[in-house]
Tab-separated table of C-alpha atoms in Angstrom:
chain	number	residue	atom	x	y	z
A	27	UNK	CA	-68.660	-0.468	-22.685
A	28	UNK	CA	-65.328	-2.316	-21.328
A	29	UNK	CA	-64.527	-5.617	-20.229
A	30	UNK	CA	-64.105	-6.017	-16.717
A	31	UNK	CA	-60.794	-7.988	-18.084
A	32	UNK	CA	-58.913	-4.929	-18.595
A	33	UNK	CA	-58.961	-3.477	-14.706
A	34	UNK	CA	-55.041	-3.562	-14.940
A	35	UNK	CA	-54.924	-0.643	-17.065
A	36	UNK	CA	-57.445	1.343	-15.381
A	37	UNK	CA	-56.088	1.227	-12.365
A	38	UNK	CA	-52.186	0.971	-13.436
A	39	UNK	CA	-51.457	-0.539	-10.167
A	40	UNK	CA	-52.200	-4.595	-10.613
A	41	UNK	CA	-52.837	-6.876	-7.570
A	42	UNK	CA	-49.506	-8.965	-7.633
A	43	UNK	CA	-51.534	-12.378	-6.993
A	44	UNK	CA	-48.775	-14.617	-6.241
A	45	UNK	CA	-47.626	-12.351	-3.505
A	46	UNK	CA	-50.669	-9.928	-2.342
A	47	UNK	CA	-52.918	-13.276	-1.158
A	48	UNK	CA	-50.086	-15.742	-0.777
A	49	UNK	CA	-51.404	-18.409	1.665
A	50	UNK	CA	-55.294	-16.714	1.521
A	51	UNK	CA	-56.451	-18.336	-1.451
A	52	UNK	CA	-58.882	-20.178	0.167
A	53	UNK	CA	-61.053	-17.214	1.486
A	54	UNK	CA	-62.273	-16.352	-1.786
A	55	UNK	CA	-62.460	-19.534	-3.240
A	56	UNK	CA	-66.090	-20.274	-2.453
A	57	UNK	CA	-67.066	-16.604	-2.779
A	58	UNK	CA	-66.005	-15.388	-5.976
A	59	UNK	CA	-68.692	-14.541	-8.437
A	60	UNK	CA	-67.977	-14.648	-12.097
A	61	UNK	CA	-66.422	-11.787	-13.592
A	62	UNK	CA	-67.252	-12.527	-16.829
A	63	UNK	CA	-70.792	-11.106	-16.008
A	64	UNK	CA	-69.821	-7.453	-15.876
A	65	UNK	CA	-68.784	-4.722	-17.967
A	66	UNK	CA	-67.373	-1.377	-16.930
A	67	UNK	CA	-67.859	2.070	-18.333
A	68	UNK	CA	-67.273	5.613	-16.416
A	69	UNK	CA	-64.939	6.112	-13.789
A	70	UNK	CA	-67.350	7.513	-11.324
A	71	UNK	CA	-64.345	8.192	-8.479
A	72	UNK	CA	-61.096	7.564	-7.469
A	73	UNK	CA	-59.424	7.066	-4.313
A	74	UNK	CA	-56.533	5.841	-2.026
A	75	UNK	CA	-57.635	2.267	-1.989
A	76	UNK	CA	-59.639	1.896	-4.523
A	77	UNK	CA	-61.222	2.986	-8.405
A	78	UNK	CA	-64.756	2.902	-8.478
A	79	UNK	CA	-66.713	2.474	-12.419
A	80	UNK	CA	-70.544	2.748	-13.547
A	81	UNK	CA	-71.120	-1.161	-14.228
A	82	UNK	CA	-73.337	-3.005	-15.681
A	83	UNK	CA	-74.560	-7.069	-15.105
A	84	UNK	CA	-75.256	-9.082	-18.470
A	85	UNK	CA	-79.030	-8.816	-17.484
A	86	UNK	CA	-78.581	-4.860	-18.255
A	87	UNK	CA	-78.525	-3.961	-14.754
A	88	UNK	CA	-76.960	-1.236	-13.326
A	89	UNK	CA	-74.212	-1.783	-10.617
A	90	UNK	CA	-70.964	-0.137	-9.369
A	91	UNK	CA	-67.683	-1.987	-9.743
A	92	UNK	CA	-65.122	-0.772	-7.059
A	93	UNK	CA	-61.785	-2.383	-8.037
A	94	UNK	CA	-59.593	-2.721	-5.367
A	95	UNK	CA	-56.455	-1.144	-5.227
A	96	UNK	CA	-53.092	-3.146	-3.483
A	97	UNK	CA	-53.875	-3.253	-0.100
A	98	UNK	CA	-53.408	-6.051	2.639
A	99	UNK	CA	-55.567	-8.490	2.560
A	100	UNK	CA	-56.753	-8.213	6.201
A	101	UNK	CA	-58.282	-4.779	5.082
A	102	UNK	CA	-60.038	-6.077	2.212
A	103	UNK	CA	-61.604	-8.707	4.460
A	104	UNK	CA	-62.864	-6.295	6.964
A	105	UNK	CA	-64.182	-3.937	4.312
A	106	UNK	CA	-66.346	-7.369	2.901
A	107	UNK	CA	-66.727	-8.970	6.118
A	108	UNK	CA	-68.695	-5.600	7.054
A	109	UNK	CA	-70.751	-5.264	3.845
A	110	UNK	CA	-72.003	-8.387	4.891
A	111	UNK	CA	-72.640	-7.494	8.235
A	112	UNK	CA	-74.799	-4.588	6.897
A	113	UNK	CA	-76.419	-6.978	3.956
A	114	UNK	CA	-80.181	-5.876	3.843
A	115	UNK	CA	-79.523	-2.729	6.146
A	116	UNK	CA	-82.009	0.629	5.411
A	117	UNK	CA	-79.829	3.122	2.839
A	118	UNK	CA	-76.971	1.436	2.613
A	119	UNK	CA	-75.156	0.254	-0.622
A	120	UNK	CA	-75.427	-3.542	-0.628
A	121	UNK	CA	-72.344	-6.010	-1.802
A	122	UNK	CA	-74.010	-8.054	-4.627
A	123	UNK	CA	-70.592	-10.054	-4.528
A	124	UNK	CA	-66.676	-10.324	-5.100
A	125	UNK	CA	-65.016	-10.601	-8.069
A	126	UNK	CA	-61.649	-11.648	-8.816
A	127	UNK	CA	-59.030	-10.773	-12.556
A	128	UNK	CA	-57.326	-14.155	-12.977
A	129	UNK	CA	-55.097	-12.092	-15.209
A	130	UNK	CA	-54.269	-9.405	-13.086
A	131	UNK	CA	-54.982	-10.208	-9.472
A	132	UNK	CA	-57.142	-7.357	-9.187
A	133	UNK	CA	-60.080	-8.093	-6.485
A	134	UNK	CA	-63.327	-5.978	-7.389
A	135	UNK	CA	-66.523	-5.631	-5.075
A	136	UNK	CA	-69.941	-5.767	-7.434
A	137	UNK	CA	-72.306	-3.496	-5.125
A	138	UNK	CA	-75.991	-1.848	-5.702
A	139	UNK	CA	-76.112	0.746	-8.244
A	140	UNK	CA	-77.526	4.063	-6.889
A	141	UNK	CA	-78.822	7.603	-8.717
A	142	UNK	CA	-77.231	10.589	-7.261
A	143	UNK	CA	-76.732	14.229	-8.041
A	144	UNK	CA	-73.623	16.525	-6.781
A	145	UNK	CA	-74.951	18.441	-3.696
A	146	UNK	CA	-73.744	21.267	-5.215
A	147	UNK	CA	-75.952	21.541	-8.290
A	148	UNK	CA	-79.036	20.781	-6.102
A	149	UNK	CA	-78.611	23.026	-3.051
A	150	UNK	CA	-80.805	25.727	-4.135
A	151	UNK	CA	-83.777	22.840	-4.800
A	152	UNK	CA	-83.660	21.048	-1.558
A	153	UNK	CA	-86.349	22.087	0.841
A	154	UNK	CA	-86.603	21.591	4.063
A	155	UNK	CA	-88.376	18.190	3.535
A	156	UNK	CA	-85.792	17.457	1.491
A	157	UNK	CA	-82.910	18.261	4.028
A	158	UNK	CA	-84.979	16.363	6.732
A	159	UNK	CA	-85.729	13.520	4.213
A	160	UNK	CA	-81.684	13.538	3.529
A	161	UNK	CA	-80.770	13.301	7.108
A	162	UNK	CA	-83.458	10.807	8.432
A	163	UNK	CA	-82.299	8.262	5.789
A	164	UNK	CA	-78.560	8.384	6.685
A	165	UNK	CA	-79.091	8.377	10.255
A	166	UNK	CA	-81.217	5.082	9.446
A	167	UNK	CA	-78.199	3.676	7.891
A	168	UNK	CA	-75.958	4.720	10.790
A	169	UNK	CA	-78.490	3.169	13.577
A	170	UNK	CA	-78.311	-0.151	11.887
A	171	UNK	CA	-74.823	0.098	11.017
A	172	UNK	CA	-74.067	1.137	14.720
A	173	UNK	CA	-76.474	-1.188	16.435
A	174	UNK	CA	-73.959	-4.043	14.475
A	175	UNK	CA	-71.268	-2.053	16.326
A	176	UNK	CA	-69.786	-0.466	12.785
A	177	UNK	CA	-68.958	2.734	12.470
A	178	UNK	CA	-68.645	4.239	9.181
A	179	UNK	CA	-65.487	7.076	9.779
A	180	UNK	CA	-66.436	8.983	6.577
A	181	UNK	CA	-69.661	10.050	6.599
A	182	UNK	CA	-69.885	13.202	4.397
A	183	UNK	CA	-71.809	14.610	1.410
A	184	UNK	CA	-69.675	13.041	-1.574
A	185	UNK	CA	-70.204	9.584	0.363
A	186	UNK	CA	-74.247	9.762	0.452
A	187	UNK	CA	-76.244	9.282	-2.982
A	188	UNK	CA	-79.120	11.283	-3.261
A	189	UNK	CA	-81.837	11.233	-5.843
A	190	UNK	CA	-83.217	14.669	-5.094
A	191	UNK	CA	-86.845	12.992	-7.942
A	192	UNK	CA	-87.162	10.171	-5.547
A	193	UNK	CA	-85.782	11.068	-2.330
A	194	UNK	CA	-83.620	7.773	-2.318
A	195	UNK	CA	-80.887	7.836	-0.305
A	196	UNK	CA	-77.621	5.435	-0.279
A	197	UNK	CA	-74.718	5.930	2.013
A	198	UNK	CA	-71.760	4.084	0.193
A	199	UNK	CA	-67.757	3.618	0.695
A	200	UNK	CA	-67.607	1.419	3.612
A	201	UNK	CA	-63.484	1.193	3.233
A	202	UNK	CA	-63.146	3.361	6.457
A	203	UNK	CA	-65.714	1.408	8.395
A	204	UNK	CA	-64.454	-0.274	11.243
A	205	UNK	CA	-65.862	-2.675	14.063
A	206	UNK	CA	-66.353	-1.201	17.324
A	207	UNK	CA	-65.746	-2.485	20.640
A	208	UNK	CA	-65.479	-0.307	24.070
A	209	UNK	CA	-62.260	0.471	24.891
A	210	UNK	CA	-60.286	-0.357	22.097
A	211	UNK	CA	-57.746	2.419	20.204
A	212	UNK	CA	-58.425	3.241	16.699
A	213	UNK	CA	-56.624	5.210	14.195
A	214	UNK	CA	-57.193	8.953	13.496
A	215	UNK	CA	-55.706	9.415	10.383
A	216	UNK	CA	-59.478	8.590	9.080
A	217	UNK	CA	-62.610	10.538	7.786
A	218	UNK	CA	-61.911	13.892	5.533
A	219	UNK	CA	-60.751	16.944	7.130
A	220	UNK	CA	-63.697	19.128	6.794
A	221	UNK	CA	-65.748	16.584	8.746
A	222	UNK	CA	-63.482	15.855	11.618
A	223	UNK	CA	-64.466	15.204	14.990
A	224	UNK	CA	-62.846	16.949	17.793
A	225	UNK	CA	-61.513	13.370	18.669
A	226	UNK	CA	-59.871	12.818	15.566
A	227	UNK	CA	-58.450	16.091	15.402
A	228	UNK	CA	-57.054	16.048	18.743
A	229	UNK	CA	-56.020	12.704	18.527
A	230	UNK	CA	-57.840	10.726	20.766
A	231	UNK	CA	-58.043	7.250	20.172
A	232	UNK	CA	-60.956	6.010	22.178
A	233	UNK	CA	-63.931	7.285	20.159
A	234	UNK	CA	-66.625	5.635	19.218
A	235	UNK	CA	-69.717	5.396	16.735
A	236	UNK	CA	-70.543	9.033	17.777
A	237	UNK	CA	-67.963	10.163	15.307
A	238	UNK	CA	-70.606	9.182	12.696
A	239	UNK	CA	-73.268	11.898	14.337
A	240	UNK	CA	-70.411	14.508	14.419
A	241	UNK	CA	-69.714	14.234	10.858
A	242	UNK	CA	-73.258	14.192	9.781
A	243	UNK	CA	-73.920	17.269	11.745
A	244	UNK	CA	-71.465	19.443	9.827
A	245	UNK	CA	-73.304	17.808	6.605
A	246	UNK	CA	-76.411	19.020	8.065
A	247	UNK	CA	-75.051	22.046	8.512
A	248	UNK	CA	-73.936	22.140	5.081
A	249	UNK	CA	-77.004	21.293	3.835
A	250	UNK	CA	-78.593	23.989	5.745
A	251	UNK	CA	-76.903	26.942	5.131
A	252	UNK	CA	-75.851	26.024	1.321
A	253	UNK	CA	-71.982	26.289	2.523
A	254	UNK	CA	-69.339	23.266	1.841
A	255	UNK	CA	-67.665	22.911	3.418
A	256	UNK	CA	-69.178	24.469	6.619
A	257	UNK	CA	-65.885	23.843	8.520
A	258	UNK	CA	-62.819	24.929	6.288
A	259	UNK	CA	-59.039	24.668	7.768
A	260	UNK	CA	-56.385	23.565	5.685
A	261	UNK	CA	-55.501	21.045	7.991
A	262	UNK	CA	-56.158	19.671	11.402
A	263	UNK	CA	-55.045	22.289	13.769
A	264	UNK	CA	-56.730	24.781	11.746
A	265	UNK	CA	-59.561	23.219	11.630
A	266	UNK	CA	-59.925	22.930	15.397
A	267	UNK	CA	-59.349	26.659	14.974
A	268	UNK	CA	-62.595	26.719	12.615
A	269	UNK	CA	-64.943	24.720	15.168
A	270	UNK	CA	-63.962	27.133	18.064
A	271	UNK	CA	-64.961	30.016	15.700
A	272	UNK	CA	-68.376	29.120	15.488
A	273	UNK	CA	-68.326	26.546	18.445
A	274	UNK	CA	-66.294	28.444	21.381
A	275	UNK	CA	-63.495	27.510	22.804
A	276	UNK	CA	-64.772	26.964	26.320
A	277	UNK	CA	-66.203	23.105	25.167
A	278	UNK	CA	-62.725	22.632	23.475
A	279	UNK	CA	-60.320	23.149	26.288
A	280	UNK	CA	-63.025	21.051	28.786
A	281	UNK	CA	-62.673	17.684	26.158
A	282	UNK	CA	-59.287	18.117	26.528
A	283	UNK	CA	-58.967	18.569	30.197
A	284	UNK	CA	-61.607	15.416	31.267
A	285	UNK	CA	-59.743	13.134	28.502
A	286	UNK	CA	-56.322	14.679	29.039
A	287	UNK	CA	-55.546	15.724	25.864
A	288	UNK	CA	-52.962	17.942	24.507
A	289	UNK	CA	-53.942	21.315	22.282
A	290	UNK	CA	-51.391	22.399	20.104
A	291	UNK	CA	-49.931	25.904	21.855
A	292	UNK	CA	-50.451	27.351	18.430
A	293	UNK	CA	-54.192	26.569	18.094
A	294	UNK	CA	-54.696	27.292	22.217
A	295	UNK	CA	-53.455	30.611	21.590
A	296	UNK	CA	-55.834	31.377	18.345
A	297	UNK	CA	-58.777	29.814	20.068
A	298	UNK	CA	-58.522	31.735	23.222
A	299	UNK	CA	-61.297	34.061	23.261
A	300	UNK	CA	-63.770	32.742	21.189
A	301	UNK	CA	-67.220	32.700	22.033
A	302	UNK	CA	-69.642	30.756	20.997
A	303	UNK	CA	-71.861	32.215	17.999
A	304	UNK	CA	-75.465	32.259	17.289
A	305	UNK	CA	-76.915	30.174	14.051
A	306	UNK	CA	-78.355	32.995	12.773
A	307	UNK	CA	-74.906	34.317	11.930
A	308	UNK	CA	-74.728	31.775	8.724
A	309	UNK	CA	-78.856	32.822	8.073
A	310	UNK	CA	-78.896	34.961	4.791
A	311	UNK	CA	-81.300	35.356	1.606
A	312	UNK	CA	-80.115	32.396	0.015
A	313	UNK	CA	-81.059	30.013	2.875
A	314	UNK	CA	-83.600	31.563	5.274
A	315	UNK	CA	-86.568	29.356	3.460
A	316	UNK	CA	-84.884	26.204	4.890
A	317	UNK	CA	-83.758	27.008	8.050
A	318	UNK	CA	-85.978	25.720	10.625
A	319	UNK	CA	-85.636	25.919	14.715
A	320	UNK	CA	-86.205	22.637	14.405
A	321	UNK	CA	-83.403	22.047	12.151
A	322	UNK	CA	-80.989	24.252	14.226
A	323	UNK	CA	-81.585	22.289	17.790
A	324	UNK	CA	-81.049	19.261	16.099
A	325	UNK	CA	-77.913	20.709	14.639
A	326	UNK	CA	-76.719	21.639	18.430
A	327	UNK	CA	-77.532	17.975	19.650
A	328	UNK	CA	-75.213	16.543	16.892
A	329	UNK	CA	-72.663	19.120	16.670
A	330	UNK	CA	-71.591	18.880	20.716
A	331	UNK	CA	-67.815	18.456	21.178
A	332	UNK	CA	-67.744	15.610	23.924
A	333	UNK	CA	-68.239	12.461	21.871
A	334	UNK	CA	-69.612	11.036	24.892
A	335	UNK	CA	-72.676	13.511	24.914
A	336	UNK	CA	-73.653	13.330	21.485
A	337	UNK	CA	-77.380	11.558	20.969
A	338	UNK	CA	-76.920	8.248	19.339
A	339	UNK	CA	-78.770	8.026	15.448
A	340	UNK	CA	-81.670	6.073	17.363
A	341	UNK	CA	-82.215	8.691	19.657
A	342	UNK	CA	-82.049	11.331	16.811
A	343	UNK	CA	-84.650	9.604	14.662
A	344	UNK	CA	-87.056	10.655	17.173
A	345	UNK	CA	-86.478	14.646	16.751
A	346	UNK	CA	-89.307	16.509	16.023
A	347	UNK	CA	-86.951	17.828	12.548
A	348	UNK	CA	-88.251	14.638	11.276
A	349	UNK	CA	-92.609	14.658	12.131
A	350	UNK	CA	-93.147	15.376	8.951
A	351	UNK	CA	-90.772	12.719	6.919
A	352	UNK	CA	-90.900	9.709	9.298
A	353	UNK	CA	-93.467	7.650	7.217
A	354	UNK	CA	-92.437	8.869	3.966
């Protein structure tokens, strides 16, 4: 086990303290906990902003230690300021506190510890209770996270702990998360490809917390039909390419028409002509035991290209996919 103390050489990228919080001292003053209290072992993921490490308290409880990489500070707020916000909320990780390296600068968030198992090595397990169980517990997250006007921007399978023995679920790595408020812009250059939104991928700038139900509709789908990622382009115009093969193009080109948007000549050009395809296209040996008609209206009524007409998560928790998980 390691000493939090040596963060610097994790990372290789120290927090310059006299410089990276010059004149912000004072908003972490009163809410740093003790580092002292922690140790560090496996790296459990790396990232743009940040490193994140198995951890452990000096009680012997398990936590997760994300150590911040270099960033503004205005970003690290938000990112804490919105952990807050969600403080108590159903399936989500919880901040436990801030941390600070005197010796390197480095700022570290202490959150809740959660089991998980690739998605990958437990596809062929997951039932459709499971898959319902999965998705119920994430869209809880997202209707309390969305009902405190945050949306998440990178909802996905690597970003959702599941503990296929207990059915917990966590959805973690709130670094993306932003506050919403009608009307405002927001940037694009956010969630991972593969779970896009038409709005991101066509660059428009007014979207909202639907985003979150478009990107946990292609991880339903994933889940489904034991595919990830359902949606594969090797980058964004492709990928627009991708959702009209399975999607049509006719929905496409009517987003961009009512919010004037432009689609790339390339893409219009491979696009025109699809049609939309049945479900039961992706339907094969290795799946047919979870695939439900339940499962594949809900999967329209998240994956619909107009933001606007996507159900919100409260609205979805009421989907008769769920009867037979709600209480559980």
């Amino acid at each position: 086990m390691r000493s939090c103390s040596i963060y610097q050489n994790m990372i290789q990228e120290p927090m310059n303290a006299s410089n990276q919080f010059d004149g912000d001292e004072d908003i972490f003053s009163h809410e740093l906990g003790n580092i002292e209290d922690y140790s560090v072992s496996t790296r459990l993921g790396r990232g743009k902003y940040s490193n994140v490490f198995r951890g452990r308290q000096k009680n012997g409880e398990l936590c997760v230690v994300k150590v911040l990489k270099p960033v503004r500070i205005g970003k690290i707020m938000r990112e804490i300021t919105i952990l807050e916000a969600l403080k108590n909320g159903p399936n989500i990780s919880q901040l436990r506190e801030v941390v600070r390296d005197e010796d390197t600068g480095s700022i570290a968030l202490i959150l809740s510890w959660a089991e998980n198992e690739n998605i990958r090595s437990v596809f062929n397990r997951l039932t459709t209770n499971d898959i319902a169980i999965y998705i119920y517990r994430v869209l809880q997250a997202l209707e309390y996270a969305h009902a405190h006007n945050i949306m998440h921007r990178d909802v996905k399978p690597g970003n959702i702990m599941f503990d296929p023995d207990t059915k917990e679920v966590s959805l973690i790595d709130w670094g993306l998360a932003e506050f919403y408020s009608p009307g405002l812009e927001y940037q694009v250059r956010v969630a991972t490809r593969h779970y896009k939104g038409p709005e991101l991928l066509l660059n428009y700038t007014k979207y909202d917390t639907s985003l979150d139900i478009w990107c946990l509709g292609v991880t339903l789908a994933t889940l489904l039909f034991r595919k990830i990622p359902f949606f594969r382009g090797h980058d964004n115009d492709e990928q627009i390419v991708k959702l009209a093969s399975v999607l049509g193009a006719a929905d496409i080109y009517s987003y961009c028409d009512k919010y004037s948007l432009s689609l790339p000549t390339k893409v219009a050009s491979e696009i025109s002509g699809c049609q939309r395809k049945s479900w039961s296209n992706w339907i094969n040996k290795n799946n047919k035991d979870v695939v439900t008609n339940e499962a594949l209206h809900l999967l329209d009524k998240m994956l619909i290209i107009d933001h606007e007409l996507r159900p919100t998560a409260k609205e979805l928790l009421g989907h008769p996919f769920f009867n037979n998980v709600r209480d559980q």
